[in-house]
Protein backbone atom coordinates (compact mmCIF):
# COMPACT_ATOMS: atom_id res chain seq x y z
CA MET A 1 0.19 -0.13 0.02
CA CYS A 2 2.21 2.72 1.41
CA ARG A 3 5.71 1.74 -0.52
CA SER A 4 7.42 4.51 0.88
CA ILE A 5 6.78 4.20 4.54
CA LYS A 6 9.47 2.90 5.69
CA THR A 7 9.64 -0.11 8.52
CA LEU A 8 10.49 2.21 12.31
CA ARG A 9 11.34 -0.48 14.68
CA PRO A 10 14.83 -2.38 14.80
CA PRO A 11 16.43 -4.06 13.52
CA ALA A 12 14.88 -2.42 10.13
CA LEU A 13 16.20 0.63 11.75
CA PRO A 14 19.51 0.43 13.53
CA GLU A 15 18.59 3.17 16.15
CA GLU A 16 15.48 4.42 17.51
CA ALA A 17 12.84 6.22 15.54
CA THR A 18 12.66 9.90 15.46
CA GLU A 19 9.70 11.78 16.10
CA GLU A 20 10.24 13.28 12.45
CA ASP A 21 10.18 9.25 11.42
CA MET A 22 7.24 8.72 12.98
CA ARG A 23 5.52 11.66 11.50
CA ALA A 24 6.96 11.31 8.03
CA ALA A 25 5.44 7.88 7.65
CA ALA A 26 2.00 9.37 9.27
CA LEU A 27 1.79 11.78 6.75
CA GLN A 28 2.54 9.18 3.89
CA TYR A 29 -0.12 7.08 5.26
CA VAL A 30 -2.87 10.10 5.41
CA ARG A 31 -1.71 11.20 1.79
CA LYS A 32 -2.64 7.56 0.53
CA VAL A 33 -5.74 6.94 2.83
CA SER A 34 -6.93 10.44 1.59
CA GLY A 35 -5.80 10.80 -1.89
CA PHE A 36 -4.80 14.25 -1.25
CA ARG A 37 -0.50 15.27 -1.11
CA ALA A 38 -1.66 18.39 0.12
CA PRO A 39 -5.28 19.00 1.22
CA ALA A 40 -7.43 22.18 0.22
CA ALA A 41 -7.82 24.84 3.08
CA HIS A 42 -11.10 23.50 4.15
CA ASN A 43 -9.88 19.73 4.80
CA ARG A 44 -6.39 21.09 6.10
CA GLU A 45 -7.71 20.60 9.87
CA ALA A 46 -8.91 17.14 9.25
CA PHE A 47 -5.52 16.32 7.18
CA ASP A 48 -3.49 17.90 10.40
CA ARG A 49 -5.83 15.95 13.00
CA ALA A 50 -5.13 12.58 11.21
CA VAL A 51 -1.28 12.61 11.02
CA ASP A 52 -1.60 13.90 14.62
CA GLU A 53 -3.08 11.16 15.94
CA ILE A 54 -1.48 8.10 13.47
CA THR A 55 2.13 9.71 15.08
CA GLU A 56 0.77 9.43 18.42
CA ALA A 57 -0.62 5.73 17.39
CA THR A 58 3.05 4.91 16.00
CA HIS A 59 4.63 6.31 19.17
CA ARG A 60 2.37 3.84 21.54
CA LEU A 61 3.09 0.92 19.38
CA LEU A 62 6.37 1.60 18.74
CA ASP A 63 6.48 1.85 22.98
CA SER A 64 4.92 -1.56 22.97
CA LEU A 65 6.43 -3.79 20.60
CA GLU A 66 9.00 -6.61 22.00
CA VAL A 67 11.18 -7.63 19.33
CA ARG A 68 12.83 -10.42 20.18
CA GLY A 69 16.72 -10.89 19.85
CA ALA A 70 16.82 -7.18 19.89
CA ALA A 71 19.02 -5.48 22.59
CA LYS A 72 16.84 -3.98 25.10
CA THR A 73 17.71 0.18 25.50
CA GLY A 74 16.52 2.10 28.38
């Protein structure tokens, strides 16, 4: 589906995903699902809110994943 979204968990990404990485993935997802590269002004708030919510969900997902065989950090 979204071929330009990269995997953000180790070992695919050697270091921890950054906020920028997560937001870029969320933006690509919202663009794909909505069909808008850049929304019209009357859709901007909904578009931006979706990106924010997906970024937050990505944080929660990555924080809760246990990758077997990966070194624990923190």
